[in-house]
Amino acid sequence: MLEALLDRGIAPSLIVGTSVGAINGAVIAAQPTVAMAGRLTEVWSRFEQEGVFKGSLLRRAATLVRTRTHLHGDEALRRLLVDVLPERIEDLAVPFQCVAASIERASEHWFEHGPLVDAVMASAAVPGILPAVELCGEHFVDGGIVNSIPVARAVELGADTVYVLQVGRLDRPLEPPRWPWEVGLVAFEIARRHRFVGDLARLPENVTVHVLPTGQTDPPRYNDLSQLRYRDSSQIGDNIARAREASGLYLDRVRPDDG
């Protein structure tokens, strides 16, 4: 999606991100070019090479027993981010903010300045997978819990044209859960969609929102356990290629005259 936008000269003047979007957004905010968007493919392929989610079932179980809260440490992810990101949010070429969920305040927290890697780590700390990130005595977990698609934040900061880069489940109708493991997935999907739809309904009339397509002919179902296979990076390249093509076709069709 980023390659399709940048290849057509649609460069961001502001980037807001949540979770994985915080990682991608920070990289592009550092250097908003087609080449850097391409480098993101390499970054994601390194997730497996660098051992971000490395470990056998036994090792993950041991980590969970030892920590009682998560399956993986975050040291490998931090090393990878330090390698590709500048030190501070203020050092980025494009204004950037990312959101995390504060445990103590039970609310969203926006990182607007300060150490960049800490902010991105906090935004991407998936509960149960990675540990909460402690900053100044406060603990943060994945921003998707409180603001999965932060369109309203972008508009609050002055955006009048917003491009939503999403993961492809928004076009799936919701159904009642059928199995115990689907209950939590359905509940989370209701919460994220409710927030997104509500934010869209409250946007000013002068704001245009483009939800870019993923190019998946069969988008992942919200209640499909395969979407939880976070360690599987085998489809990353194909998914990126499909999203690039589909988003390019969409952008060529709508021919936005803004950027």
mmCIF file with all atom_site columns, C-alpha atoms in Angstrom, residues 19-215:
data_model
loop_
_atom_site.group_PDB
_atom_site.id
_atom_site.type_symbol
_atom_site.label_atom_id
_atom_site.label_alt_id
_atom_site.label_comp_id
_atom_site.label_asym_id
_atom_site.label_entity_id
_atom_site.label_seq_id
_atom_site.pdbx_PDB_ins_code
_atom_site.Cartn_x
_atom_site.Cartn_y
_atom_site.Cartn_z
_atom_site.occupancy
_atom_site.B_iso_or_equiv
_atom_site.pdbx_formal_charge
_atom_site.auth_seq_id
_atom_site.auth_comp_id
_atom_site.auth_asym_id
_atom_site.auth_atom_id
_atom_site.pdbx_PDB_model_num
ATOM 1   C CA . SER A 1 19  ? 0.729   -1.683  16.605 1.00 0.00 ? 19  SER A CA 1
ATOM 2   C CA . VAL A 1 20  ? 2.162   -3.037  13.331 1.00 0.00 ? 20  VAL A CA 1
ATOM 3   C CA . GLY A 1 21  ? 1.123   0.297   11.817 1.00 0.00 ? 21  GLY A CA 1
ATOM 4   C CA . ALA A 1 22  ? 3.403   2.019   14.308 1.00 0.00 ? 22  ALA A CA 1
ATOM 5   C CA . ILE A 1 23  ? 6.358   -0.022  13.043 1.00 0.00 ? 23  ILE A CA 1
ATOM 6   C CA . ASN A 1 24  ? 5.604   0.574   9.363  1.00 0.00 ? 24  ASN A CA 1
ATOM 7   C CA . GLY A 1 25  ? 4.649   4.180   9.963  1.00 0.00 ? 25  GLY A CA 1
ATOM 8   C CA . ALA A 1 26  ? 7.824   5.020   11.852 1.00 0.00 ? 26  ALA A CA 1
ATOM 9   C CA . VAL A 1 27  ? 10.018  3.526   9.123  1.00 0.00 ? 27  VAL A CA 1
ATOM 10  C CA . ILE A 1 28  ? 8.255   5.542   6.415  1.00 0.00 ? 28  ILE A CA 1
ATOM 11  C CA . ALA A 1 29  ? 8.220   8.683   8.550  1.00 0.00 ? 29  ALA A CA 1
ATOM 12  C CA . ALA A 1 30  ? 12.004  8.416   8.709  1.00 0.00 ? 30  ALA A CA 1
ATOM 13  C CA . GLN A 1 31  ? 12.273  8.409   4.914  1.00 0.00 ? 31  GLN A CA 1
ATOM 14  C CA . PRO A 1 32  ? 9.022   8.620   2.897  1.00 0.00 ? 32  PRO A CA 1
ATOM 15  C CA . THR A 1 33  ? 10.316  7.146   -0.367 1.00 0.00 ? 33  THR A CA 1
ATOM 16  C CA . VAL A 1 34  ? 9.469   4.209   -2.607 1.00 0.00 ? 34  VAL A CA 1
ATOM 17  C CA . ALA A 1 35  ? 12.868  2.717   -1.798 1.00 0.00 ? 35  ALA A CA 1
ATOM 18  C CA . MET A 1 36  ? 12.182  2.809   1.939  1.00 0.00 ? 36  MET A CA 1
ATOM 19  C CA . ALA A 1 37  ? 8.747   1.279   1.429  1.00 0.00 ? 37  ALA A CA 1
ATOM 20  C CA . GLY A 1 38  ? 10.481  -1.509  -0.437 1.00 0.00 ? 38  GLY A CA 1
ATOM 21  C CA . ARG A 1 39  ? 12.920  -1.916  2.403  1.00 0.00 ? 39  ARG A CA 1
ATOM 22  C CA . LEU A 1 40  ? 10.014  -2.700  4.701  1.00 0.00 ? 40  LEU A CA 1
ATOM 23  C CA . THR A 1 41  ? 9.695   -6.017  2.889  1.00 0.00 ? 41  THR A CA 1
ATOM 24  C CA . GLU A 1 42  ? 13.234  -6.774  3.992  1.00 0.00 ? 42  GLU A CA 1
ATOM 25  C CA . VAL A 1 43  ? 12.480  -5.614  7.523  1.00 0.00 ? 43  VAL A CA 1
ATOM 26  C CA . TRP A 1 44  ? 9.550   -8.006  7.838  1.00 0.00 ? 44  TRP A CA 1
ATOM 27  C CA . SER A 1 45  ? 11.541  -10.873 6.385  1.00 0.00 ? 45  SER A CA 1
ATOM 28  C CA . ARG A 1 46  ? 14.112  -10.207 9.097  1.00 0.00 ? 46  ARG A CA 1
ATOM 29  C CA . PHE A 1 47  ? 11.518  -10.855 11.788 1.00 0.00 ? 47  PHE A CA 1
ATOM 30  C CA . GLU A 1 48  ? 12.137  -14.547 11.286 1.00 0.00 ? 48  GLU A CA 1
ATOM 31  C CA . GLN A 1 49  ? 15.864  -14.231 10.595 1.00 0.00 ? 49  GLN A CA 1
ATOM 32  C CA . GLU A 1 50  ? 16.460  -12.121 13.692 1.00 0.00 ? 50  GLU A CA 1
ATOM 33  C CA . GLY A 1 51  ? 14.466  -14.494 15.856 1.00 0.00 ? 51  GLY A CA 1
ATOM 34  C CA . VAL A 1 52  ? 11.865  -11.928 16.932 1.00 0.00 ? 52  VAL A CA 1
ATOM 35  C CA . PHE A 1 53  ? 9.412   -14.751 17.543 1.00 0.00 ? 53  PHE A CA 1
ATOM 36  C CA . LYS A 1 54  ? 11.988  -17.525 17.730 1.00 0.00 ? 54  LYS A CA 1
ATOM 37  C CA . GLY A 1 55  ? 11.625  -20.549 19.919 1.00 0.00 ? 55  GLY A CA 1
ATOM 38  C CA . SER A 1 56  ? 10.188  -24.036 20.030 1.00 0.00 ? 56  SER A CA 1
ATOM 39  C CA . LEU A 1 57  ? 6.878   -24.780 21.687 1.00 0.00 ? 57  LEU A CA 1
ATOM 40  C CA . LEU A 1 58  ? 8.796   -25.944 24.742 1.00 0.00 ? 58  LEU A CA 1
ATOM 41  C CA . ARG A 1 59  ? 10.808  -22.725 24.891 1.00 0.00 ? 59  ARG A CA 1
ATOM 42  C CA . ARG A 1 60  ? 7.701   -20.576 24.531 1.00 0.00 ? 60  ARG A CA 1
ATOM 43  C CA . ALA A 1 61  ? 5.986   -22.573 27.236 1.00 0.00 ? 61  ALA A CA 1
ATOM 44  C CA . ALA A 1 62  ? 9.023   -22.089 29.478 1.00 0.00 ? 62  ALA A CA 1
ATOM 45  C CA . THR A 1 63  ? 8.932   -18.341 28.861 1.00 0.00 ? 63  THR A CA 1
ATOM 46  C CA . LEU A 1 64  ? 5.254   -18.237 29.734 1.00 0.00 ? 64  LEU A CA 1
ATOM 47  C CA . VAL A 1 65  ? 5.817   -20.228 32.934 1.00 0.00 ? 65  VAL A CA 1
ATOM 48  C CA . ARG A 1 66  ? 8.701   -17.946 33.920 1.00 0.00 ? 66  ARG A CA 1
ATOM 49  C CA . THR A 1 67  ? 6.998   -14.636 33.100 1.00 0.00 ? 67  THR A CA 1
ATOM 50  C CA . ARG A 1 68  ? 3.372   -15.748 33.588 1.00 0.00 ? 68  ARG A CA 1
ATOM 51  C CA . THR A 1 69  ? 2.285   -13.118 31.043 1.00 0.00 ? 69  THR A CA 1
ATOM 52  C CA . HIS A 1 70  ? 3.911   -13.601 27.610 1.00 0.00 ? 70  HIS A CA 1
ATOM 53  C CA . LEU A 1 71  ? 5.420   -16.110 25.193 1.00 0.00 ? 71  LEU A CA 1
ATOM 54  C CA . HIS A 1 72  ? 8.394   -14.107 23.894 1.00 0.00 ? 72  HIS A CA 1
ATOM 55  C CA . GLY A 1 73  ? 10.859  -11.563 25.121 1.00 0.00 ? 73  GLY A CA 1
ATOM 56  C CA . ASP A 1 74  ? 11.145  -8.300  23.193 1.00 0.00 ? 74  ASP A CA 1
ATOM 57  C CA . GLU A 1 75  ? 14.939  -8.019  22.979 1.00 0.00 ? 75  GLU A CA 1
ATOM 58  C CA . ALA A 1 76  ? 15.150  -9.207  19.348 1.00 0.00 ? 76  ALA A CA 1
ATOM 59  C CA . LEU A 1 77  ? 12.412  -6.821  18.240 1.00 0.00 ? 77  LEU A CA 1
ATOM 60  C CA . ARG A 1 78  ? 14.140  -3.936  19.997 1.00 0.00 ? 78  ARG A CA 1
ATOM 61  C CA . ARG A 1 79  ? 17.455  -4.742  18.286 1.00 0.00 ? 79  ARG A CA 1
ATOM 62  C CA . LEU A 1 80  ? 15.758  -4.786  14.899 1.00 0.00 ? 80  LEU A CA 1
ATOM 63  C CA . LEU A 1 81  ? 13.992  -1.465  15.469 1.00 0.00 ? 81  LEU A CA 1
ATOM 64  C CA . VAL A 1 82  ? 17.148  0.208   16.772 1.00 0.00 ? 82  VAL A CA 1
ATOM 65  C CA . ASP A 1 83  ? 18.837  -0.836  13.534 1.00 0.00 ? 83  ASP A CA 1
ATOM 66  C CA . VAL A 1 84  ? 16.239  0.768   11.250 1.00 0.00 ? 84  VAL A CA 1
ATOM 67  C CA . LEU A 1 85  ? 14.843  3.749   13.194 1.00 0.00 ? 85  LEU A CA 1
ATOM 68  C CA . PRO A 1 86  ? 16.306  7.064   14.363 1.00 0.00 ? 86  PRO A CA 1
ATOM 69  C CA . GLU A 1 87  ? 16.658  7.716   18.067 1.00 0.00 ? 87  GLU A CA 1
ATOM 70  C CA . ARG A 1 88  ? 13.825  10.157  18.699 1.00 0.00 ? 88  ARG A CA 1
ATOM 71  C CA . ILE A 1 89  ? 10.405  10.942  17.260 1.00 0.00 ? 89  ILE A CA 1
ATOM 72  C CA . GLU A 1 90  ? 11.587  14.493  16.676 1.00 0.00 ? 90  GLU A CA 1
ATOM 73  C CA . ASP A 1 91  ? 14.293  13.153  14.328 1.00 0.00 ? 91  ASP A CA 1
ATOM 74  C CA . LEU A 1 92  ? 11.772  11.816  11.804 1.00 0.00 ? 92  LEU A CA 1
ATOM 75  C CA . ALA A 1 93  ? 11.316  13.538  8.450  1.00 0.00 ? 93  ALA A CA 1
ATOM 76  C CA . VAL A 1 94  ? 7.506   13.385  8.699  1.00 0.00 ? 94  VAL A CA 1
ATOM 77  C CA . PRO A 1 95  ? 5.452   14.230  11.812 1.00 0.00 ? 95  PRO A CA 1
ATOM 78  C CA . PHE A 1 96  ? 4.599   10.931  13.476 1.00 0.00 ? 96  PHE A CA 1
ATOM 79  C CA . GLN A 1 97  ? 2.572   9.707   16.420 1.00 0.00 ? 97  GLN A CA 1
ATOM 80  C CA . CYS A 1 98  ? 1.698   6.235   17.649 1.00 0.00 ? 98  CYS A CA 1
ATOM 81  C CA . VAL A 1 99  ? -0.722  5.017   20.273 1.00 0.00 ? 99  VAL A CA 1
ATOM 82  C CA . ALA A 1 100 ? -0.465  2.465   23.062 1.00 0.00 ? 100 ALA A CA 1
ATOM 83  C CA . ALA A 1 101 ? -2.850  1.351   25.788 1.00 0.00 ? 101 ALA A CA 1
ATOM 84  C CA . SER A 1 102 ? -1.930  2.425   29.304 1.00 0.00 ? 102 SER A CA 1
ATOM 85  C CA . ILE A 1 103 ? -2.670  -0.320  31.800 1.00 0.00 ? 103 ILE A CA 1
ATOM 86  C CA . GLU A 1 104 ? -2.725  1.920   34.874 1.00 0.00 ? 104 GLU A CA 1
ATOM 87  C CA . ARG A 1 105 ? -4.954  4.573   33.291 1.00 0.00 ? 105 ARG A CA 1
ATOM 88  C CA . ALA A 1 106 ? -6.995  2.167   31.166 1.00 0.00 ? 106 ALA A CA 1
ATOM 89  C CA . SER A 1 107 ? -6.811  4.640   28.303 1.00 0.00 ? 107 SER A CA 1
ATOM 90  C CA . GLU A 1 108 ? -5.004  5.419   25.084 1.00 0.00 ? 108 GLU A CA 1
ATOM 91  C CA . HIS A 1 109 ? -1.693  7.225   25.249 1.00 0.00 ? 109 HIS A CA 1
ATOM 92  C CA . TRP A 1 110 ? -0.229  9.027   22.246 1.00 0.00 ? 110 TRP A CA 1
ATOM 93  C CA . PHE A 1 111 ? 3.532   9.243   21.885 1.00 0.00 ? 111 PHE A CA 1
ATOM 94  C CA . GLU A 1 112 ? 4.300   12.585  20.251 1.00 0.00 ? 112 GLU A CA 1
ATOM 95  C CA . HIS A 1 113 ? 7.961   13.076  21.182 1.00 0.00 ? 113 HIS A CA 1
ATOM 96  C CA . GLY A 1 114 ? 10.800  11.304  22.928 1.00 0.00 ? 114 GLY A CA 1
ATOM 97  C CA . PRO A 1 115 ? 12.542  7.959   22.298 1.00 0.00 ? 115 PRO A CA 1
ATOM 98  C CA . LEU A 1 116 ? 11.107  6.461   19.122 1.00 0.00 ? 116 LEU A CA 1
ATOM 99  C CA . VAL A 1 117 ? 11.872  2.786   19.662 1.00 0.00 ? 117 VAL A CA 1
ATOM 100 C CA . ASP A 1 118 ? 10.288  2.839   23.122 1.00 0.00 ? 118 ASP A CA 1
ATOM 101 C CA . ALA A 1 119 ? 7.130   4.366   21.665 1.00 0.00 ? 119 ALA A CA 1
ATOM 102 C CA . VAL A 1 120 ? 6.882   1.850   18.836 1.00 0.00 ? 120 VAL A CA 1
ATOM 103 C CA . MET A 1 121 ? 7.623   -1.054  21.174 1.00 0.00 ? 121 MET A CA 1
ATOM 104 C CA . ALA A 1 122 ? 4.819   0.092   23.481 1.00 0.00 ? 122 ALA A CA 1
ATOM 105 C CA . SER A 1 123 ? 2.370   0.415   20.593 1.00 0.00 ? 123 SER A CA 1
ATOM 106 C CA . ALA A 1 124 ? 3.218   -3.072  19.293 1.00 0.00 ? 124 ALA A CA 1
ATOM 107 C CA . ALA A 1 125 ? 3.317   -4.977  22.598 1.00 0.00 ? 125 ALA A CA 1
ATOM 108 C CA . VAL A 1 126 ? 0.696   -7.605  21.746 1.00 0.00 ? 126 VAL A CA 1
ATOM 109 C CA . PRO A 1 127 ? -0.747  -8.921  25.035 1.00 0.00 ? 127 PRO A CA 1
ATOM 110 C CA . GLY A 1 128 ? 0.231   -12.500 25.712 1.00 0.00 ? 128 GLY A CA 1
ATOM 111 C CA . ILE A 1 129 ? 2.825   -12.497 22.926 1.00 0.00 ? 129 ILE A CA 1
ATOM 112 C CA . LEU A 1 130 ? 5.192   -9.721  24.055 1.00 0.00 ? 130 LEU A CA 1
ATOM 113 C CA . PRO A 1 131 ? 5.710   -8.146  27.476 1.00 0.00 ? 131 PRO A CA 1
ATOM 114 C CA . ALA A 1 132 ? 4.181   -4.843  28.440 1.00 0.00 ? 132 ALA A CA 1
ATOM 115 C CA . VAL A 1 133 ? 6.585   -1.928  28.004 1.00 0.00 ? 133 VAL A CA 1
ATOM 116 C CA . GLU A 1 134 ? 7.323   0.054   31.154 1.00 0.00 ? 134 GLU A CA 1
ATOM 117 C CA . LEU A 1 135 ? 8.058   3.746   30.670 1.00 0.00 ? 135 LEU A CA 1
ATOM 118 C CA . CYS A 1 136 ? 8.366   6.179   33.570 1.00 0.00 ? 136 CYS A CA 1
ATOM 119 C CA . GLY A 1 137 ? 6.616   3.759   35.915 1.00 0.00 ? 137 GLY A CA 1
ATOM 120 C CA . GLU A 1 138 ? 3.666   3.222   33.573 1.00 0.00 ? 138 GLU A CA 1
ATOM 121 C CA . HIS A 1 139 ? 2.987   0.026   31.622 1.00 0.00 ? 139 HIS A CA 1
ATOM 122 C CA . PHE A 1 140 ? 1.815   -0.017  28.010 1.00 0.00 ? 140 PHE A CA 1
ATOM 123 C CA . VAL A 1 141 ? 0.437   -2.695  25.687 1.00 0.00 ? 141 VAL A CA 1
ATOM 124 C CA . ASP A 1 142 ? -0.711  -2.850  22.078 1.00 0.00 ? 142 ASP A CA 1
ATOM 125 C CA . GLY A 1 143 ? -2.491  0.280   20.892 1.00 0.00 ? 143 GLY A CA 1
ATOM 126 C CA . GLY A 1 144 ? -4.999  -1.765  18.908 1.00 0.00 ? 144 GLY A CA 1
ATOM 127 C CA . ILE A 1 145 ? -6.842  -2.411  22.160 1.00 0.00 ? 145 ILE A CA 1
ATOM 128 C CA . VAL A 1 146 ? -7.871  1.246   22.446 1.00 0.00 ? 146 VAL A CA 1
ATOM 129 C CA . ASN A 1 147 ? -7.571  2.697   18.935 1.00 0.00 ? 147 ASN A CA 1
ATOM 130 C CA . SER A 1 148 ? -7.058  0.186   16.164 1.00 0.00 ? 148 SER A CA 1
ATOM 131 C CA . ILE A 1 149 ? -7.628  2.539   13.199 1.00 0.00 ? 149 ILE A CA 1
ATOM 132 C CA . PRO A 1 150 ? -6.814  6.091   14.385 1.00 0.00 ? 150 PRO A CA 1
ATOM 133 C CA . VAL A 1 151 ? -8.605  8.096   11.710 1.00 0.00 ? 151 VAL A CA 1
ATOM 134 C CA . ALA A 1 152 ? -9.996  10.583  14.230 1.00 0.00 ? 152 ALA A CA 1
ATOM 135 C CA . ARG A 1 153 ? -6.526  11.316  15.589 1.00 0.00 ? 153 ARG A CA 1
ATOM 136 C CA . ALA A 1 154 ? -5.264  12.172  12.113 1.00 0.00 ? 154 ALA A CA 1
ATOM 137 C CA . VAL A 1 155 ? -8.165  14.567  11.576 1.00 0.00 ? 155 VAL A CA 1
ATOM 138 C CA . GLU A 1 156 ? -7.675  16.069  15.036 1.00 0.00 ? 156 GLU A CA 1
ATOM 139 C CA . LEU A 1 157 ? -4.104  16.860  13.989 1.00 0.00 ? 157 LEU A CA 1
ATOM 140 C CA . GLY A 1 158 ? -5.271  18.645  10.837 1.00 0.00 ? 158 GLY A CA 1
ATOM 141 C CA . ALA A 1 159 ? -5.566  15.975  8.134  1.00 0.00 ? 159 ALA A CA 1
ATOM 142 C CA . ASP A 1 160 ? -8.302  16.471  5.558  1.00 0.00 ? 160 ASP A CA 1
ATOM 143 C CA . THR A 1 161 ? -7.355  13.481  3.384  1.00 0.00 ? 161 THR A CA 1
ATOM 144 C CA . VAL A 1 162 ? -6.682  10.189  5.153  1.00 0.00 ? 162 VAL A CA 1
ATOM 145 C CA . TYR A 1 163 ? -5.394  6.922   3.701  1.00 0.00 ? 163 TYR A CA 1
ATOM 146 C CA . VAL A 1 164 ? -6.222  3.915   5.880  1.00 0.00 ? 164 VAL A CA 1
ATOM 147 C CA . LEU A 1 165 ? -3.774  1.021   5.545  1.00 0.00 ? 165 LEU A CA 1
ATOM 148 C CA . GLN A 1 166 ? -5.625  -1.877  7.160  1.00 0.00 ? 166 GLN A CA 1
ATOM 149 C CA . VAL A 1 167 ? -5.216  -5.629  7.464  1.00 0.00 ? 167 VAL A CA 1
ATOM 150 C CA . GLY A 1 168 ? -8.211  -6.802  5.465  1.00 0.00 ? 168 GLY A CA 1
ATOM 151 C CA . ARG A 1 169 ? -10.961 -7.904  7.838  1.00 0.00 ? 169 ARG A CA 1
ATOM 152 C CA . LEU A 1 170 ? -13.184 -4.834  7.670  1.00 0.00 ? 170 LEU A CA 1
ATOM 153 C CA . ASP A 1 171 ? -15.223 -6.189  4.770  1.00 0.00 ? 171 ASP A CA 1
ATOM 154 C CA . ARG A 1 172 ? -16.119 -9.423  6.559  1.00 0.00 ? 172 ARG A CA 1
ATOM 155 C CA . PRO A 1 173 ? -19.607 -9.518  8.148  1.00 0.00 ? 173 PRO A CA 1
ATOM 156 C CA . LEU A 1 174 ? -19.592 -10.505 11.801 1.00 0.00 ? 174 LEU A CA 1
ATOM 157 C CA . GLU A 1 175 ? -21.232 -13.722 12.963 1.00 0.00 ? 175 GLU A CA 1
ATOM 158 C CA . PRO A 1 176 ? -21.922 -15.107 16.448 1.00 0.00 ? 176 PRO A CA 1
ATOM 159 C CA . PRO A 1 177 ? -19.036 -17.180 17.829 1.00 0.00 ? 177 PRO A CA 1
ATOM 160 C CA . ARG A 1 178 ? -19.361 -20.936 17.457 1.00 0.00 ? 178 ARG A CA 1
ATOM 161 C CA . TRP A 1 179 ? -16.381 -22.138 19.491 1.00 0.00 ? 179 TRP A CA 1
ATOM 162 C CA . PRO A 1 180 ? -14.770 -21.014 22.764 1.00 0.00 ? 180 PRO A CA 1
ATOM 163 C CA . TRP A 1 181 ? -11.689 -19.587 21.037 1.00 0.00 ? 181 TRP A CA 1
ATOM 164 C CA . GLU A 1 182 ? -13.864 -17.408 18.795 1.00 0.00 ? 182 GLU A CA 1
ATOM 165 C CA . VAL A 1 183 ? -15.473 -15.521 21.684 1.00 0.00 ? 183 VAL A CA 1
ATOM 166 C CA . GLY A 1 184 ? -12.496 -13.260 22.354 1.00 0.00 ? 184 GLY A CA 1
ATOM 167 C CA . LEU A 1 185 ? -11.831 -12.717 18.642 1.00 0.00 ? 185 LEU A CA 1
ATOM 168 C CA . VAL A 1 186 ? -15.418 -11.681 17.975 1.00 0.00 ? 186 VAL A CA 1
ATOM 169 C CA . ALA A 1 187 ? -15.476 -9.394  21.020 1.00 0.00 ? 187 ALA A CA 1
ATOM 170 C CA . PHE A 1 188 ? -12.283 -7.637  19.899 1.00 0.00 ? 188 PHE A CA 1
ATOM 171 C CA . GLU A 1 189 ? -13.569 -7.292  16.335 1.00 0.00 ? 189 GLU A CA 1
ATOM 172 C CA . ILE A 1 190 ? -16.811 -5.708  17.566 1.00 0.00 ? 190 ILE A CA 1
ATOM 173 C CA . ALA A 1 191 ? -14.846 -3.201  19.641 1.00 0.00 ? 191 ALA A CA 1
ATOM 174 C CA . ARG A 1 192 ? -12.436 -2.187  16.861 1.00 0.00 ? 192 ARG A CA 1
ATOM 175 C CA . ARG A 1 193 ? -15.144 -1.881  14.212 1.00 0.00 ? 193 ARG A CA 1
ATOM 176 C CA . HIS A 1 194 ? -17.452 0.046   16.518 1.00 0.00 ? 194 HIS A CA 1
ATOM 177 C CA . ARG A 1 195 ? -14.709 2.602   17.189 1.00 0.00 ? 195 ARG A CA 1
ATOM 178 C CA . PHE A 1 196 ? -13.799 2.908   13.494 1.00 0.00 ? 196 PHE A CA 1
ATOM 179 C CA . VAL A 1 197 ? -17.390 3.261   12.260 1.00 0.00 ? 197 VAL A CA 1
ATOM 180 C CA . GLY A 1 198 ? -18.145 5.787   14.988 1.00 0.00 ? 198 GLY A CA 1
ATOM 181 C CA . ASP A 1 199 ? -15.051 7.829   14.166 1.00 0.00 ? 199 ASP A CA 1
ATOM 182 C CA . LEU A 1 200 ? -15.991 7.867   10.469 1.00 0.00 ? 200 LEU A CA 1
ATOM 183 C CA . ALA A 1 201 ? -19.532 9.016   11.263 1.00 0.00 ? 201 ALA A CA 1
ATOM 184 C CA . ARG A 1 202 ? -18.222 11.964  13.270 1.00 0.00 ? 202 ARG A CA 1
ATOM 185 C CA . LEU A 1 203 ? -15.726 13.226  10.708 1.00 0.00 ? 203 LEU A CA 1
ATOM 186 C CA . PRO A 1 204 ? -16.262 16.715  9.254  1.00 0.00 ? 204 PRO A CA 1
ATOM 187 C CA . GLU A 1 205 ? -17.743 16.864  5.751  1.00 0.00 ? 205 GLU A CA 1
ATOM 188 C CA . ASN A 1 206 ? -14.525 18.252  4.268  1.00 0.00 ? 206 ASN A CA 1
ATOM 189 C CA . VAL A 1 207 ? -12.527 15.140  5.238  1.00 0.00 ? 207 VAL A CA 1
ATOM 190 C CA . THR A 1 208 ? -11.954 12.405  2.650  1.00 0.00 ? 208 THR A CA 1
ATOM 191 C CA . VAL A 1 209 ? -11.045 8.891   3.773  1.00 0.00 ? 209 VAL A CA 1
ATOM 192 C CA . HIS A 1 210 ? -9.601  6.232   1.476  1.00 0.00 ? 210 HIS A CA 1
ATOM 193 C CA . VAL A 1 211 ? -9.536  2.672   2.829  1.00 0.00 ? 211 VAL A CA 1
ATOM 194 C CA . LEU A 1 212 ? -6.906  0.953   0.697  1.00 0.00 ? 212 LEU A CA 1
ATOM 195 C CA . PRO A 1 213 ? -7.566  -2.660  -0.409 1.00 0.00 ? 213 PRO A CA 1
ATOM 196 C CA . THR A 1 214 ? -5.339  -5.567  0.549  1.00 0.00 ? 214 THR A CA 1
ATOM 197 C CA . GLY A 1 215 ? -5.866  -7.399  -2.729 1.00 0.00 ? 215 GLY A CA 1
#
